[in-house]
CSV table of C-alpha atoms and ligand atoms in Angstrom, one decimal:
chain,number,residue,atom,x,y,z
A,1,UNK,CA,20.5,-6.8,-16.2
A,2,UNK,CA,17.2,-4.9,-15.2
A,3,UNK,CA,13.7,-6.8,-15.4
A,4,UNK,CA,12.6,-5.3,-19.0
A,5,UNK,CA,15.9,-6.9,-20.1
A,6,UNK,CA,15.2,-10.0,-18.5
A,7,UNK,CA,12.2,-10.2,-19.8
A,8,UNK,CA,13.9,-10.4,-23.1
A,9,UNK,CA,16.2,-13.3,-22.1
A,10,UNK,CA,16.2,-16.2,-24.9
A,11,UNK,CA,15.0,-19.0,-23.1
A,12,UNK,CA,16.6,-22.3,-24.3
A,13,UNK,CA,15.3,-25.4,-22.9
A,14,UNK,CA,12.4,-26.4,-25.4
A,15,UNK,CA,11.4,-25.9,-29.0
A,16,UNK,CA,10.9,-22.3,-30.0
A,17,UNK,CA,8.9,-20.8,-32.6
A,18,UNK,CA,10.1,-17.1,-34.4
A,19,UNK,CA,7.7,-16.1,-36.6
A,20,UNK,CA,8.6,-13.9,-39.1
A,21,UNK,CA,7.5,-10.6,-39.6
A,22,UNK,CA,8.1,-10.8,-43.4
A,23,UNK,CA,4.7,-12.6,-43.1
A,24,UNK,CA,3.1,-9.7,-41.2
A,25,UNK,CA,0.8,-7.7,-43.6
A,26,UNK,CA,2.9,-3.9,-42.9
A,27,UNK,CA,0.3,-2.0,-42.7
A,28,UNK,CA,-0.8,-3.5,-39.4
A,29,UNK,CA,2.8,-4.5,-38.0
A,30,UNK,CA,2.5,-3.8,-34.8
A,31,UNK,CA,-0.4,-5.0,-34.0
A,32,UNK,CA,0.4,-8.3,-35.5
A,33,UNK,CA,3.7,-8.5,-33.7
A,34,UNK,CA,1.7,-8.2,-30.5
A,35,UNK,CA,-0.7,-10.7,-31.5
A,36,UNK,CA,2.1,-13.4,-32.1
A,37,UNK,CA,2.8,-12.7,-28.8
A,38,UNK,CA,0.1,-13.3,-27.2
A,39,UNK,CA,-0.5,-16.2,-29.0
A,40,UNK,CA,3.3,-17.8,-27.5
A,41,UNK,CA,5.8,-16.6,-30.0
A,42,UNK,CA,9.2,-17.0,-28.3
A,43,UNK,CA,10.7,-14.2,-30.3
A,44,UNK,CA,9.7,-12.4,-33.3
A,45,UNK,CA,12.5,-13.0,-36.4
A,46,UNK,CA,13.0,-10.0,-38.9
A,47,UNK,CA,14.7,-10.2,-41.8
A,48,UNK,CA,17.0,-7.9,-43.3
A,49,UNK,CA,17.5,-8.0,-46.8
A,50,UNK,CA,19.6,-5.4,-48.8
A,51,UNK,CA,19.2,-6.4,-52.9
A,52,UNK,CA,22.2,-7.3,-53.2
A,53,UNK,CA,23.3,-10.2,-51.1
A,54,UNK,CA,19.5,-11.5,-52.0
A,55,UNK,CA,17.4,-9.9,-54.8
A,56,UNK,CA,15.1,-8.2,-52.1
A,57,UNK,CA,14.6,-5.2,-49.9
A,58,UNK,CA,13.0,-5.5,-46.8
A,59,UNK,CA,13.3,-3.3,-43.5
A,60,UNK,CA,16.2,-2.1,-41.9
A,61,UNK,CA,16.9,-0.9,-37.6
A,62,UNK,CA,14.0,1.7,-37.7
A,63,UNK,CA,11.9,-1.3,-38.1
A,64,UNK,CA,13.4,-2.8,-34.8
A,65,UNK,CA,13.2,0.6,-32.9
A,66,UNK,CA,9.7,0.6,-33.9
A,67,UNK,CA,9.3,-3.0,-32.8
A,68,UNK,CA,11.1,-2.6,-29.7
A,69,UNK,CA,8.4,-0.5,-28.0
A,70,UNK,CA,5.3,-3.3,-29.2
A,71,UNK,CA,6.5,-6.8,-27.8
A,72,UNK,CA,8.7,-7.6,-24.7
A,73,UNK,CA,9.9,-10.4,-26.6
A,74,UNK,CA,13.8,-11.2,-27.9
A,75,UNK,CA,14.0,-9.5,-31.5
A,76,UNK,CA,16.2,-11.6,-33.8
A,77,UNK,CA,18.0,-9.9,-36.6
A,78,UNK,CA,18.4,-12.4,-39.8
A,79,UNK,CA,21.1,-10.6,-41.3
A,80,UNK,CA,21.1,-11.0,-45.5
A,81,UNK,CA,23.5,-8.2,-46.5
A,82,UNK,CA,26.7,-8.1,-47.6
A,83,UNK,CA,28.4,-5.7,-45.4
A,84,UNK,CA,26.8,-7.0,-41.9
A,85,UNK,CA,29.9,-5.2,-39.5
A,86,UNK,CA,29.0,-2.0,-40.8
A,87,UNK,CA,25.1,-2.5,-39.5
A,88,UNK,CA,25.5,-3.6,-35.7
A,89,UNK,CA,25.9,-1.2,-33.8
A,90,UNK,CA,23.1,0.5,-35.6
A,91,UNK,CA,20.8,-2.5,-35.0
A,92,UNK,CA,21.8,-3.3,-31.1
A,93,UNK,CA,20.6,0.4,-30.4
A,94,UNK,CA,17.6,0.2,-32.1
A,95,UNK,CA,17.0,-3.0,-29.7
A,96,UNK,CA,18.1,-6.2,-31.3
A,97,UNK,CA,18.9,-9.2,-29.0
A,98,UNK,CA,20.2,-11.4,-31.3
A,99,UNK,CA,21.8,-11.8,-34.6
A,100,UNK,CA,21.9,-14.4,-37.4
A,101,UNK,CA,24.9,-13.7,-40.2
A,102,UNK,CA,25.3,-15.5,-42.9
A,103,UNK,CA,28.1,-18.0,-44.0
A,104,UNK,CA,28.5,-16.9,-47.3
A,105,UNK,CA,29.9,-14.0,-48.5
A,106,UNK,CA,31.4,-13.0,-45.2
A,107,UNK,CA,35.6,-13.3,-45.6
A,108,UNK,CA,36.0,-12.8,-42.1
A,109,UNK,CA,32.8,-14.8,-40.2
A,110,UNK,CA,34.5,-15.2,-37.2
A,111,UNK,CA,35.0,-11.1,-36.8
A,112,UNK,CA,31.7,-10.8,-37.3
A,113,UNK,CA,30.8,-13.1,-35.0
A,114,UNK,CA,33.5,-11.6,-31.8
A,115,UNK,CA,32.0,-8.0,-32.9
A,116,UNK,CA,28.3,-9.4,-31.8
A,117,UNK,CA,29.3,-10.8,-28.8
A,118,UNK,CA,31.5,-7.8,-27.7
A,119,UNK,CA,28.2,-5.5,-28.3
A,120,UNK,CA,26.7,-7.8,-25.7
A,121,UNK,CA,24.3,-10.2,-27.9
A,122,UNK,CA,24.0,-13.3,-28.5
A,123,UNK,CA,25.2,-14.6,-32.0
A,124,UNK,CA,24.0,-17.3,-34.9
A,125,UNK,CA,25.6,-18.5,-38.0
A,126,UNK,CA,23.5,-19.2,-41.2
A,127,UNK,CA,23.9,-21.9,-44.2
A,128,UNK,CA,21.9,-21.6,-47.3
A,129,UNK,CA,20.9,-25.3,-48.7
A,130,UNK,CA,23.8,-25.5,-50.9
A,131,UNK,CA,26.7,-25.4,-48.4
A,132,UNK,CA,27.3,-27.9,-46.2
A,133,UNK,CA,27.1,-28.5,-42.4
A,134,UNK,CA,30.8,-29.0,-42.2
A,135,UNK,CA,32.0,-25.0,-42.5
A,136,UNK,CA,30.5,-24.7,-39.1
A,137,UNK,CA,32.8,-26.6,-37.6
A,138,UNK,CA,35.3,-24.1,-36.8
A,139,UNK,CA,32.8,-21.4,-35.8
A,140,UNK,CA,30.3,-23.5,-33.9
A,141,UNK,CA,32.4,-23.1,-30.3
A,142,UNK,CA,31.3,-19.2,-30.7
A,143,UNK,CA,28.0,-19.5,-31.3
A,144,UNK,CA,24.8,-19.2,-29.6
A,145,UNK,CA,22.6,-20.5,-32.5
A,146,UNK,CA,23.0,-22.2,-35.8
A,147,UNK,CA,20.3,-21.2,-38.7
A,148,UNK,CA,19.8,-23.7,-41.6
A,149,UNK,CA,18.0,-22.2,-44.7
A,150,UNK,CA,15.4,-24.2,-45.4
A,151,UNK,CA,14.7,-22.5,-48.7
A,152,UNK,CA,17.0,-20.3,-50.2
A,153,UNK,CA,17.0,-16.4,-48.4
A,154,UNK,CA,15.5,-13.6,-49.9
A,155,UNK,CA,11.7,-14.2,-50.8
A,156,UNK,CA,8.9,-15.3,-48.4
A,157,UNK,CA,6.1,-17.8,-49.0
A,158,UNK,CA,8.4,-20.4,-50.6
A,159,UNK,CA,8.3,-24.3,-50.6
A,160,UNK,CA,10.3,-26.1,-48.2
A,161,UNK,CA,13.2,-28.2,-49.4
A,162,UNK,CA,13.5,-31.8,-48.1
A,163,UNK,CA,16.9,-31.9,-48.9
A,164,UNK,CA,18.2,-29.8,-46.0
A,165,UNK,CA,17.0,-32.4,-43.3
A,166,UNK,CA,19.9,-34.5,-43.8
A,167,UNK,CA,21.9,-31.5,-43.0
A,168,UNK,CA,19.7,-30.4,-40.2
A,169,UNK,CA,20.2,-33.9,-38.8
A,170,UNK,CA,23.7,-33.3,-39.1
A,171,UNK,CA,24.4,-30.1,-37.8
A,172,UNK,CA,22.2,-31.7,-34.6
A,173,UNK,CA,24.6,-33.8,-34.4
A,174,UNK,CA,27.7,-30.9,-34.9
A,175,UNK,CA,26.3,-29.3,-32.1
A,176,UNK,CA,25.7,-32.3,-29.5
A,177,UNK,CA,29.5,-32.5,-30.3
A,178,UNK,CA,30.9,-29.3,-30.2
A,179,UNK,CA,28.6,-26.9,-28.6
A,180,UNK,CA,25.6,-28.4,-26.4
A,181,UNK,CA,22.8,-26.4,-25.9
A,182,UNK,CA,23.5,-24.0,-28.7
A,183,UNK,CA,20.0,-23.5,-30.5
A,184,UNK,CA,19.3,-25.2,-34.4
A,185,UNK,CA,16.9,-22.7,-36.2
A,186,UNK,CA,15.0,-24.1,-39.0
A,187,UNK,CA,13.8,-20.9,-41.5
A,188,UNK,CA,11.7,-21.0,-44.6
A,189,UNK,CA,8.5,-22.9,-45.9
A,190,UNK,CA,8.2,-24.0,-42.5
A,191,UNK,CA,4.2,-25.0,-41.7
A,192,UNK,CA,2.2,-27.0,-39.3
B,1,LIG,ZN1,15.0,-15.3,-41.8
C-alpha cells in the first residue's frame, strides 16, 4: 500500500459521517466535495442509480474518476442497479474504495460480494425498509459494512422512517454476533 492509498484507508473505530454527493448542487461538485472534507467528512458516498432498479438516474464511474483527483478521502459506491457485476471493474479503476450492493434483486449476493473483495475493496450489503434484518445472516461473515435504507433508494431529500430503528437495533445486534467491528451505515433523511 503506498501513502496516497493509505490515506484512503476506512478508519473504523468511531462514528462516521458520508455525506452524499446526491446533495451536492453539480454544477459546483468538486468544490463541494472538497469542502465536506475540510469540514471532517470521513468519506464522500455517491450513489448510483440506473432507472431501473430505482426510478432515477444519477452518475455513473466518470463521476468517481472525476472525484478521485478532488478529495483524498475513501469514495463509497452505493450501488442501485440491477446488474452491479457488470459495473466493478469499471468503478474500482475509476477509484472507488468501497462498495455497497443491494439485497434485493441480486440472485447471486454472495458472487457479488467475493467479486468486490477479489478486486481488492472492501464490501457492504444494503436492505431497503421492507426486508428484514434476518437475510443478512448468511452474508454478514463477508462483509465489511452493513447499509440500512432509512428511506426507500432512489430520490434524495426524503423523510426519515422511524420504523427502520428497530431493525437498525437489530442488525447491531447481528453484527456484535456474527461479525464485530463490521461498520452499520444509516442512509436517507438522516439530519442533525
Ligand atoms: Zn446511498
Amino acid at each position: 500500500m503506498n501513502e496516497k492509498e493509505r490515506g484512503r484507508e476506512v478508519k473504523t473505530d468511531f462514528v462516521k459521517l458520508a455525506p452524499s454527493i446526491l446533495a451536492a448542487d453539480f454544477a459546483r461538485l468538486g468544490e463541494q466535495v472538497a469542502e465536506a472534507e475540510q469540514a471532517g467528512a470521513d468519506r464522500i458516498h455517491i450513489d448510483v442509480m440506473d432507472g431501473h432498479f430505482v426510478p432515477n438516474l444519477s452518475m455513473g464511474a466518470p463521476i468517481v474518476q472525476s472525484l478521485r483527483r478532488v478529495t483524498c478521502l475513501p469514495l463509497e459506491i452505493h450501488l442501485m442497479i440491477s446488474d452491479p457485476d457488470f459495473f466493478l471493474e469499471e468503478f474500482v479503476e475509476a477509484g472507488s474504495d468501497l462498495f455497497l450492493v443491494h439485497w434485493e434483486g441480486n440472485g447471486n449476493l454472495h458472487r457479488t460480494v467475493q467479486r468486490i473483495k477479489a478486486l481488492g475493496k472492501r464490501a457492504g450489503v444494503v436492505i431497503n425498509p421492507a426486508t428484514p434484518a434476518a437475510v443478512l445472516e448468511e452474508i454478514l461473515q463477508d462483509l465489511e459494512q452493513v447499509l440500512v435504507m432509512t428511506v426507500n433508494p432512489g430520490l434524495g431529500h426524503q423523510h426519515f422512517l422511524p420504523t427502520t430503528l428497530q431493525k437498525i437495533r437489530r442488525v447491531r445486534h447481528m453484527i456484535e454476533q456474527i461479525k464485530p467491528g463490521s461498520d452499520l451505515e444509516v442512509d436517507g433523511g438522516i439530519d442533525s
